[in-house]
Structure formats: C-alpha cells, structure tokens
Short mmCIF file of C-alpha atoms and ligand atoms in Angstrom, two decimals:
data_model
loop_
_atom_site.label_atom_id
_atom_site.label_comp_id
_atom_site.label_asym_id
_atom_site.label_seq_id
_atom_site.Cartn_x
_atom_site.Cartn_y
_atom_site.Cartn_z
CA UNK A 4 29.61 7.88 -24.84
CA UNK A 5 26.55 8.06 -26.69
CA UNK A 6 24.25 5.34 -28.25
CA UNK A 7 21.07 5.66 -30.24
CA UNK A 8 18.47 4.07 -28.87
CA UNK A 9 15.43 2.40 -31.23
CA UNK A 10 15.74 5.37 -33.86
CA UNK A 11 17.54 8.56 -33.26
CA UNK A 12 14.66 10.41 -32.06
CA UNK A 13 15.36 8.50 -29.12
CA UNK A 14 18.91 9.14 -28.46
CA UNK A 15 19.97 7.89 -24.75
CA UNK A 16 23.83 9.44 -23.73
CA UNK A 17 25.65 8.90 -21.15
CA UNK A 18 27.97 11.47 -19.91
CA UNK A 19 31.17 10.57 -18.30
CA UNK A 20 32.83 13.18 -16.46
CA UNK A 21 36.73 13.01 -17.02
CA UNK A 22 39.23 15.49 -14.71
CA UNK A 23 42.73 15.26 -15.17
CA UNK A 24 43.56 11.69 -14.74
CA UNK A 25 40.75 9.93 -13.19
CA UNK A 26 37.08 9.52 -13.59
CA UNK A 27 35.11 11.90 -11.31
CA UNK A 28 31.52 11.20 -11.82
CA UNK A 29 29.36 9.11 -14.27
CA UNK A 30 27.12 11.59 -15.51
CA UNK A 31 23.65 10.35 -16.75
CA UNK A 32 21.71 11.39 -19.49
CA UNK A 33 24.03 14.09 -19.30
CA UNK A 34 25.06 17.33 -17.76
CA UNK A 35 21.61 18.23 -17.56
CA UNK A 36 20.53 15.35 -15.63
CA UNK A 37 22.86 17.29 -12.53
CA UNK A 38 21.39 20.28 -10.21
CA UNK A 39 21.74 23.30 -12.29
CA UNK A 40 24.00 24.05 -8.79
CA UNK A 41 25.74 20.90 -8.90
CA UNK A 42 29.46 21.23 -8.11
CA UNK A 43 31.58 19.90 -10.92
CA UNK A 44 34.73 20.27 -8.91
CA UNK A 45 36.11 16.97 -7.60
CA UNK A 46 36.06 15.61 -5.01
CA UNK A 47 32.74 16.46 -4.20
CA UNK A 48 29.63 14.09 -5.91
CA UNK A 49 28.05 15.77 -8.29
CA UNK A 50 24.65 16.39 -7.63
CA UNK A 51 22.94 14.41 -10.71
CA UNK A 52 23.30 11.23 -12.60
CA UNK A 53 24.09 8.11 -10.54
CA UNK A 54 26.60 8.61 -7.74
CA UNK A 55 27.44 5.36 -5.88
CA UNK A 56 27.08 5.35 -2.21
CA UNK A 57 30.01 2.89 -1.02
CA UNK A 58 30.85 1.13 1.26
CA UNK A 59 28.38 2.02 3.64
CA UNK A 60 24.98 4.35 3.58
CA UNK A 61 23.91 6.78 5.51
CA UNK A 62 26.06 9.12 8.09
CA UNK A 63 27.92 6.75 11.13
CA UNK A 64 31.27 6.56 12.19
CA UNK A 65 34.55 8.29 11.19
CA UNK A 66 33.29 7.68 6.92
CA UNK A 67 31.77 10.34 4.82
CA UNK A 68 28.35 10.07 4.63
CA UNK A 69 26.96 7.74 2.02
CA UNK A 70 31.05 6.37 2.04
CA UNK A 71 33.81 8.11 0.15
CA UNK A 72 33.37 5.89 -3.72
CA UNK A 73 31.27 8.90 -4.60
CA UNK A 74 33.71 11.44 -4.29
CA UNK A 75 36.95 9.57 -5.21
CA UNK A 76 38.85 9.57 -8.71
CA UNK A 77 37.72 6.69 -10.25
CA UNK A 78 40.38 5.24 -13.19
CA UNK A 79 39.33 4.07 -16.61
CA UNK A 80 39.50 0.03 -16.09
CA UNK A 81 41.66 -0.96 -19.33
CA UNK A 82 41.94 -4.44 -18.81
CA UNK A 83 38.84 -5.65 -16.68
CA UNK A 84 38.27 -9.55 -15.85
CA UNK A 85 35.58 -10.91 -18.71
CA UNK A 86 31.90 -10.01 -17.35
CA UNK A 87 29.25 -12.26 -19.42
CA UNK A 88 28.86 -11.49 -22.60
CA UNK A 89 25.32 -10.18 -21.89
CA UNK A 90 27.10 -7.65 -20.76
CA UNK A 91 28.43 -6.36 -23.49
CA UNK A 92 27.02 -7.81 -26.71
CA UNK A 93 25.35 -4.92 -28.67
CA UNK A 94 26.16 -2.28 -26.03
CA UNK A 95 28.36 0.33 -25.58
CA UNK A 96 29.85 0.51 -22.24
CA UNK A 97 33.00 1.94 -20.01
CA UNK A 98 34.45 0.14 -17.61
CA UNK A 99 36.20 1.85 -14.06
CA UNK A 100 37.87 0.99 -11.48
CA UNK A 101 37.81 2.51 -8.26
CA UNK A 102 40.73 0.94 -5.13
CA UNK A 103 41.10 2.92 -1.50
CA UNK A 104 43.99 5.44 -0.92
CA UNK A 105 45.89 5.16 1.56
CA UNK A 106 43.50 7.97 3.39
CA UNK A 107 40.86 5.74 2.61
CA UNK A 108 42.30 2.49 4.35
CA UNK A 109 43.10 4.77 7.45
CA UNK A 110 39.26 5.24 7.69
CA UNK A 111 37.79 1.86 6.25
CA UNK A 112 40.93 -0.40 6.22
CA UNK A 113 39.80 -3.15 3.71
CA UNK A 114 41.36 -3.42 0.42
CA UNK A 115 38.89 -4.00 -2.25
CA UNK A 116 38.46 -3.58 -6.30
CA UNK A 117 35.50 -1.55 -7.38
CA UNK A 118 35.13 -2.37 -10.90
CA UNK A 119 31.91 -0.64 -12.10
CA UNK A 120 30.63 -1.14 -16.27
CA UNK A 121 28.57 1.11 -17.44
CA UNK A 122 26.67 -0.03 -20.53
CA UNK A 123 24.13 1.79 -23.03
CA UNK A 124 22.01 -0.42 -25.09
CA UNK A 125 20.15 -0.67 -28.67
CA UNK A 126 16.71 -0.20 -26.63
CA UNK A 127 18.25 2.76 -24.64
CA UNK A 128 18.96 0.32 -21.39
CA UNK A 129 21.38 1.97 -18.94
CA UNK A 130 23.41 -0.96 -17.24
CA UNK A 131 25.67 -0.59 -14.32
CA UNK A 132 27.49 -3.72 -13.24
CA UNK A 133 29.19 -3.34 -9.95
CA UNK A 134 31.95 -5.99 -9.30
CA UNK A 135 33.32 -5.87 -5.30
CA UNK A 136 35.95 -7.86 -4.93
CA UNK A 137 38.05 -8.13 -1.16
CA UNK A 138 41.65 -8.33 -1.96
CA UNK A 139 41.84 -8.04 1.62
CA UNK A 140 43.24 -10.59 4.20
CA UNK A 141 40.03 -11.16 6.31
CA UNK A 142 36.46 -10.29 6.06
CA UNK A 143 34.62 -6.90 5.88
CA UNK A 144 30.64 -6.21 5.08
CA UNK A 145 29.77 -3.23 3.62
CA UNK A 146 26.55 -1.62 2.31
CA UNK A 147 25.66 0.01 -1.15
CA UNK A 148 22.91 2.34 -3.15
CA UNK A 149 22.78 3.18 -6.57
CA UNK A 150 21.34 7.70 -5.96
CA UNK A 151 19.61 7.83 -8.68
CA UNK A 152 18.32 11.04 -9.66
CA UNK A 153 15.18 10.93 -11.43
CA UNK A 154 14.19 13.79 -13.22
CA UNK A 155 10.68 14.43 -13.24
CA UNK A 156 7.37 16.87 -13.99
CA UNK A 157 7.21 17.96 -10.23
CA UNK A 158 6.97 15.95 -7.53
CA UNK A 159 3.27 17.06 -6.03
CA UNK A 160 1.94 16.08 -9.22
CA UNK A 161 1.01 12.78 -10.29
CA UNK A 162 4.38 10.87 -9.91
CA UNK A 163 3.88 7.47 -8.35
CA UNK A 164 6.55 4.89 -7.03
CA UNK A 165 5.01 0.65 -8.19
CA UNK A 166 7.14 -2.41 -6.60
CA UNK A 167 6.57 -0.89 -2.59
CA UNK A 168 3.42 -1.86 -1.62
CA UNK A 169 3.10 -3.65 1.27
CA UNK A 170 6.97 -3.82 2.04
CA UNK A 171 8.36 -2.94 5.12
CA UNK A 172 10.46 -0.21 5.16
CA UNK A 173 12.50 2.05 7.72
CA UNK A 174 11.63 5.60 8.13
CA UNK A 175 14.47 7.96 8.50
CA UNK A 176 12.01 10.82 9.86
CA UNK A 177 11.14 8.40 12.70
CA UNK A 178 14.78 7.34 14.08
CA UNK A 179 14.38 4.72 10.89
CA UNK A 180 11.31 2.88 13.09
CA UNK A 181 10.22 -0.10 11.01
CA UNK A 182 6.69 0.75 9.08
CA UNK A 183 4.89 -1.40 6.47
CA UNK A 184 3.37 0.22 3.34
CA UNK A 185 -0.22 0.26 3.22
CA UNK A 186 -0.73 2.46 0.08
CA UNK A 187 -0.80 0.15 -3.48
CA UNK A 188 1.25 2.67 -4.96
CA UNK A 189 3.60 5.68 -3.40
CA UNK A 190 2.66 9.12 -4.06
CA UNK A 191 4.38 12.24 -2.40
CA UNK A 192 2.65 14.85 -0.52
CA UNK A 193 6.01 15.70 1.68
CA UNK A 194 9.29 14.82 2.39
CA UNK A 195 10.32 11.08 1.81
CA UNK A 196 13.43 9.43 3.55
CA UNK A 197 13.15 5.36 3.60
CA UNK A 198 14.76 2.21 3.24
CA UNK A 199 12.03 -0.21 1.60
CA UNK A 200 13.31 -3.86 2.11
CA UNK A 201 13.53 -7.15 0.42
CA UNK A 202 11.40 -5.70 -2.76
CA UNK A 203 10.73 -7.20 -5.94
CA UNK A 204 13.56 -6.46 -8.49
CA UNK A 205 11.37 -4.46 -10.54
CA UNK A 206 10.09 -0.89 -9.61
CA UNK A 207 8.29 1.52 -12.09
CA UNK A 208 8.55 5.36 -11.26
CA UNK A 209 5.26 6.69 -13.37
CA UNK A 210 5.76 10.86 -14.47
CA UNK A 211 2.18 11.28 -15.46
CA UNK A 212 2.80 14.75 -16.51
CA UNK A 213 5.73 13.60 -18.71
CA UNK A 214 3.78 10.56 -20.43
CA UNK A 215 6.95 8.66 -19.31
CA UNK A 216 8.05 5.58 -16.76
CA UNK A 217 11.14 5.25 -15.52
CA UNK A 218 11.13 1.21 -15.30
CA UNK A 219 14.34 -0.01 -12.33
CA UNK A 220 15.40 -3.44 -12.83
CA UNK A 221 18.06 -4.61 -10.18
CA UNK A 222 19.99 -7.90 -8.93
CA UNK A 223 21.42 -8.03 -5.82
CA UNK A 224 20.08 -5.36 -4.56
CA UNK A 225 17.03 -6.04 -2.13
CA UNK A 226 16.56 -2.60 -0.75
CA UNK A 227 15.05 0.29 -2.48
CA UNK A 228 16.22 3.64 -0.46
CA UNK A 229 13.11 6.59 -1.50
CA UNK A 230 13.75 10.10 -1.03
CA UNK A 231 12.84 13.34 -1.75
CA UNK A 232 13.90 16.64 0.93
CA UNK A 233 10.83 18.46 -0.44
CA UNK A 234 10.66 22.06 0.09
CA UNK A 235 12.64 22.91 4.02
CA UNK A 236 15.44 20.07 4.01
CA UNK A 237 16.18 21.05 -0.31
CA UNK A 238 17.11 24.95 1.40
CA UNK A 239 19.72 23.52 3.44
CA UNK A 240 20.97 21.36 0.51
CA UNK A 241 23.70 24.42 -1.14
CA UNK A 242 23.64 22.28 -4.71
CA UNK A 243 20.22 21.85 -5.17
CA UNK A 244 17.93 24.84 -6.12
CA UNK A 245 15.34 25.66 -3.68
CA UNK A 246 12.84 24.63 -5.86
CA UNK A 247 14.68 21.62 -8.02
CA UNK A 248 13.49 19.43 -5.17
CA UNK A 249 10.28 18.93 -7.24
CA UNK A 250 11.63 17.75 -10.18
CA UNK A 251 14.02 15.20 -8.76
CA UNK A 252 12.95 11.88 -6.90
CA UNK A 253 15.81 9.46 -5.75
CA UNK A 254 14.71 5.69 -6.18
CA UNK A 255 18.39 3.96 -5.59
CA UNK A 256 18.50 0.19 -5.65
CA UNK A 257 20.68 -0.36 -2.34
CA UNK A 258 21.52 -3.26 -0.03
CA UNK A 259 21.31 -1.93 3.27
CA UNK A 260 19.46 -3.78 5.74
CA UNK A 261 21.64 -6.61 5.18
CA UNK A 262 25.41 -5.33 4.01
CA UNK A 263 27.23 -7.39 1.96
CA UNK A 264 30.26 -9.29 3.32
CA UNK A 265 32.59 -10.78 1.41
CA UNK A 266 35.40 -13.37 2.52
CA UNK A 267 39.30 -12.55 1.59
CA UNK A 268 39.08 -13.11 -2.59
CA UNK A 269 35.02 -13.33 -2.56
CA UNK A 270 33.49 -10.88 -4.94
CA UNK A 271 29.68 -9.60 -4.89
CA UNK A 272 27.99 -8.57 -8.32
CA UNK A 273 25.22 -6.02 -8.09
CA UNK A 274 23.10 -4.82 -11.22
CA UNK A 275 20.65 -1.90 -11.57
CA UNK A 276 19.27 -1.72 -15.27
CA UNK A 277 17.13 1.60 -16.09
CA UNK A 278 15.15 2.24 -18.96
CA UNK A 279 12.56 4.43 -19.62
CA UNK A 280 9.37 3.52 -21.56
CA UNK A 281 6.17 5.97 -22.75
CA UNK A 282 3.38 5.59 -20.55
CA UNK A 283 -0.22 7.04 -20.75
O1 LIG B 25 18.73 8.76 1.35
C1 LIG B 25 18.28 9.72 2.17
C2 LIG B 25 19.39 10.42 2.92
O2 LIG B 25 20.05 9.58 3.81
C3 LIG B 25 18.75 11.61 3.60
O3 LIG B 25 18.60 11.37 4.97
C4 LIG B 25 19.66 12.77 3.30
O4 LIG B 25 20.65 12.88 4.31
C5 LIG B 25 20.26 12.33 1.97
O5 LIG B 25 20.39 10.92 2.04
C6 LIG B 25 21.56 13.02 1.73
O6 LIG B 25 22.05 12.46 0.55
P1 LIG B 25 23.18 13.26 -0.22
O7 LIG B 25 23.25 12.60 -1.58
O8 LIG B 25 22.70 14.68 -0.27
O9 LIG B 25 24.43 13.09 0.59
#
C-alpha cells in the first residue's frame, strides 16, 4: 500500500507483510525500515516497522515477552465496525484483525478483538488505530506499546527526544526505580531503557544529521517507553547488526503504568499518528 505524500518526491509506503493466509507484520516505510538481520519468518516479530507489544509489556509471567500480538498471524479485517470518518477520508488504509488461539487463551485466557487500521495520508501521516474490544465474560487489564523503530543518522550524534522533560519515568537499568527528567531535551550518550509517564501527546524525535523530525502524535496512550541497547546489549540481540544499534531509536507510545481494563463488551481506542517533517 503506497500513497504519495504532498508531491511524489515525497512518497511515504507502507509495507504490509503477507504469508500464506494471515498478516505477519506491518512493515513501515518498508522492508528497509527492518534490521538488515531481521527475521522475515513468522512467527517471530520482525525486527523493523511497528510491531505491537500486546497485551502486556515487558517479560513477567508464563507470556512472551512484550505479549504474543507481535508474533501472531494477523487476518485482513474485511468487514470492520465503521471507525470515524476521520479515519478514513482521503487516506489509504488496511484494516486487521488479530483474536487469541486457543494456545493463546491457555496462557492469557481473555477473549478479545484486535482490530488495528492502518492509514497513509495526503501529507504522508502514518495512522494506526487500535480497537480492543473484550468479548470476554468478565474483566481483564492489559498493557500496550506501539515499538517503533526510528531510523536515524546515528544515535551519538545529535538526535534529541522533545515532550520528556521533566516527566517521571521508570528506569529499567535500575530495577525500573522511579526518576524524574531533569534534562529539557533527551540526548543519548549510552544505553536507554524507560517508561516516561503521563506525557504530553506530542513528542518530536529531532535527526540533526538527517535535517529531519520524526513528529509522534498519540491518544490514549500516556506512556512513552525510550530505548536504545547501544553498543553491549545490540551484540546479544541475533537480528540486529552489531552496529545498527546507532541508527535505530525506539520511541513507542505505550500505556503501561496504568494497563487498560476493559469490562465484558467495553472496547479501548488507542491512536499513534507519525509524520515526519524537515527540520534545520
Ligand atoms: O523496551 C525496552 C525493553 O523492555 C528492553 O528492556 C529490551 O528487553 C527490549 O525491550 C527488548 O525488546 P524486543 O523488541 O527486542 O523484544
């Protein structure tokens, strides 16, 4: 799926990766927005693009870490309940559907619909709209992160999170210990591994090097999860080059701190809109 942005010069595509009958991975930009080791082969996520970590984050209990909607078959959603129509006037957009196996509801037993849109606009704007729904017969909570994969210049240069300052946020390198940003804007030095909380729905990632600014725009989705291995953890990671961790940076949009939970029939809507803008 592929949608020229303002002029062709500024093509945005979206690359959706199809394997036998199901939906394994939403690619972004496309195949060359994945590790150049990235495993193609479902189940595993492919290292790239957008993979959606569902229904919980992080690595606890008897679930894969970062949940299993990542590495699941995900079907193409034919008849999908109507979303506004902001959210798909003038866009082009796919819409999937992900529901548990029965392997799945051994491990995590609520039933649920994932139905996820993915939408490319006129301006280049890369939408996701993620519709939980419990189909379930009582309650369950769970927790969610858009692992996005920017690509960028290289890391140690002048790349620069905006939106963090002065948050709180939980540090994975310190048993997630509760810190509060003191810096105006985040700039890497080492590895990164937090959970920023309740930020401002707005973050700009600035690639100086690139002239570019990836600009996240996100609703109902209070966390912003920051990460980077940098050079020891990226050796242990087999699909990711040992030195590709300086030209990736994930900034997910997440709810974390707080999971979701959702009554029997309840449904949560979560949107994360990306675009990318020149910057000097
Ligand atoms: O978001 C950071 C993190 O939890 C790191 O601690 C690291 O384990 C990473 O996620 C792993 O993510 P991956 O996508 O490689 O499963």
């Amino acid at each position: 799926m592929d949608h020229s942005a303002a002029g062709d010069d500024n093509r945005a595509t979206v690359e959706v990766t199809k394997y036998k009958n199901g939906i394994q991975q939403v690619l972004l930009q496309n195949p060359r927005g994945a590790s150049a080791r990235a495993n193609f082969k479902p189940p595993a996520a492919v290292r790239g693009g957008i993979p959606i970590c569902f229904p919980q984050f992080g690595n606890r209990g008897s679930l894969e870490q970062h949940g299993f909607a990542r590495n699941r078959m995900w079907l193409i959603d034919e008849n999908p309940p109507p979303l506004h129509s902001s959210d798909s006037n003038g866009k082009a957009y796919i819409d999937l559907l992900l529901k548990p196996s029965e392997e799945d509801l051994r491990i995590w037993p609520h039933s649920f619909e994932f139905r996820l849109r993915v939408a490319l606009d006129f301006d280049g704007h890369l939408i996701f709209t993620s519709r939980v729904r419990n189909i379930n017969s009582k309650p369950f909570s769970f927790s969610i992160a858009y692992r996005t994969y920017f690509s960028i210049s290289d890391i140690s240069s002048e790349v620069r999170v905006e939106g963090l300052e002065t948050l709180d946020y939980l540090d994975n390198l310190c048993q997630r210990e509760r810190f509060t940003e003191q810096g105006d804007a985040l700039t890497f030095e080492s590895e990164v591994d937090r959970v920023y909380l309740s930020s401002s729905d707005v973050i700009a990632v600035f690639d100086h090097q690139k002239k570019r600014t990836f600009l996240i725009r996100k609703e109902g989705l209070p966390d912003v999860v920051v990460w980077n291995p940098w050079e020891k953890k990226s050796k242990a990671i087999v699909d990711l080059g040992d030195e590709e961790y300086k030209q990736m940076l994930c900034v997910d949009g997440a709810a974390i701190e707080k999971p979701v939970t959702l009554k029997p029939g309840e449904e949560w809507t979560g949107r994360l809109d990306l675009s990318v803008v020149a910057s000097i």
